[in-house]
Amino acid sequence: ARDLHDEVGQNLTFLLLRLNTATKKAPPDLTEDLDAVADAARAALEEIRTLSQQLRPGVLNDLGLKPALASLLNDAQHFGLATELEFRERLPPDAERDLVVYRVVQESLTNVVKHASASSVRVTVGRRDPHLVVEIADDGNGRSGPDGTGSSSMRERARLVGGTFRRDAVLGTGTRVTLGVPLSVSSDGEGPPTRPI
């Protein structure tokens, strides 16, 4: 599931972004062909998301969101990061919502380890009705710039469940990622039906 997300899913997201840019610049006689290619890439991305959902992380299925996030932070400690998890709410499980939160925190921590030169990272999970709000803040180099593949993928995950994604970087101070997702996402009677993630 992680390989599908990190490799195939991100590459397809990048392909879609570039196709959108190319379509805007293309002459009218090429627009229809480019739209068809974009539709095929979008369908492939949906299939990858479905597979990723079927290959949910065992710790998320078995223990729930809070222990799953604690496990991710524990893994980050192996790279010399001091970590903190503040989980302010007791929430009923929601399969799609929890998977989006898990994947965004996972990708954010990967970015911190690879790019931020940070010494610490803090994850805060709280409720701001009708949303669950997750913040991932580090004390790294705070480099800004256009979204890379990871940020684009996180933004798309949030969008597909009706959520929001924001990344704020302050040079020399650190980066804060803020994810807002509806409290109820899964189409199991607890929320509106959505596409698989």
JSON list of C-alpha atoms in Angstrom, two decimals, residues 70 72-74 76-77 81-85 109 119-123:
[
{"chain": "A", "resi": 70, "resn": "ALA", "atom": "CA", "xyz": [1.75, 7.19, 17.61]},
{"chain": "A", "resi": 72, "resn": "LEU", "atom": "CA", "xyz": [4.31, 6.75, 12.81]},
{"chain": "A", "resi": 73, "resn": "LEU", "atom": "CA", "xyz": [5.86, 9.20, 15.27]},
{"chain": "A", "resi": 74, "resn": "ASN", "atom": "CA", "xyz": [7.75, 6.39, 16.97]},
{"chain": "A", "resi": 76, "resn": "ALA", "atom": "CA", "xyz": [10.27, 9.07, 13.03]},
{"chain": "A", "resi": 77, "resn": "GLN", "atom": "CA", "xyz": [12.26, 8.98, 16.28]},
{"chain": "A", "resi": 81, "resn": "LEU", "atom": "CA", "xyz": [13.46, 13.54, 15.72]},
{"chain": "A", "resi": 82, "resn": "ALA", "atom": "CA", "xyz": [11.87, 14.42, 19.03]},
{"chain": "A", "resi": 83, "resn": "THR", "atom": "CA", "xyz": [8.14, 13.78, 18.57]},
{"chain": "A", "resi": 84, "resn": "GLU", "atom": "CA", "xyz": [4.92, 14.69, 20.33]},
{"chain": "A", "resi": 85, "resn": "LEU", "atom": "CA", "xyz": [1.33, 13.62, 19.71]},
{"chain": "A", "resi": 109, "resn": "LEU", "atom": "CA", "xyz": [6.66, 13.03, 8.44]},
{"chain": "A", "resi": 119, "resn": "SER", "atom": "CA", "xyz": [15.00, 18.36, 15.40]},
{"chain": "A", "resi": 120, "resn": "SER", "atom": "CA", "xyz": [11.37, 17.98, 16.47]},
{"chain": "A", "resi": 121, "resn": "VAL", "atom": "CA", "xyz": [7.87, 17.51, 15.12]},
{"chain": "A", "resi": 122, "resn": "ARG", "atom": "CA", "xyz": [4.49, 17.74, 16.80]},
{"chain": "A", "resi": 123, "resn": "VAL", "atom": "CA", "xyz": [1.17, 16.29, 15.61]}
]
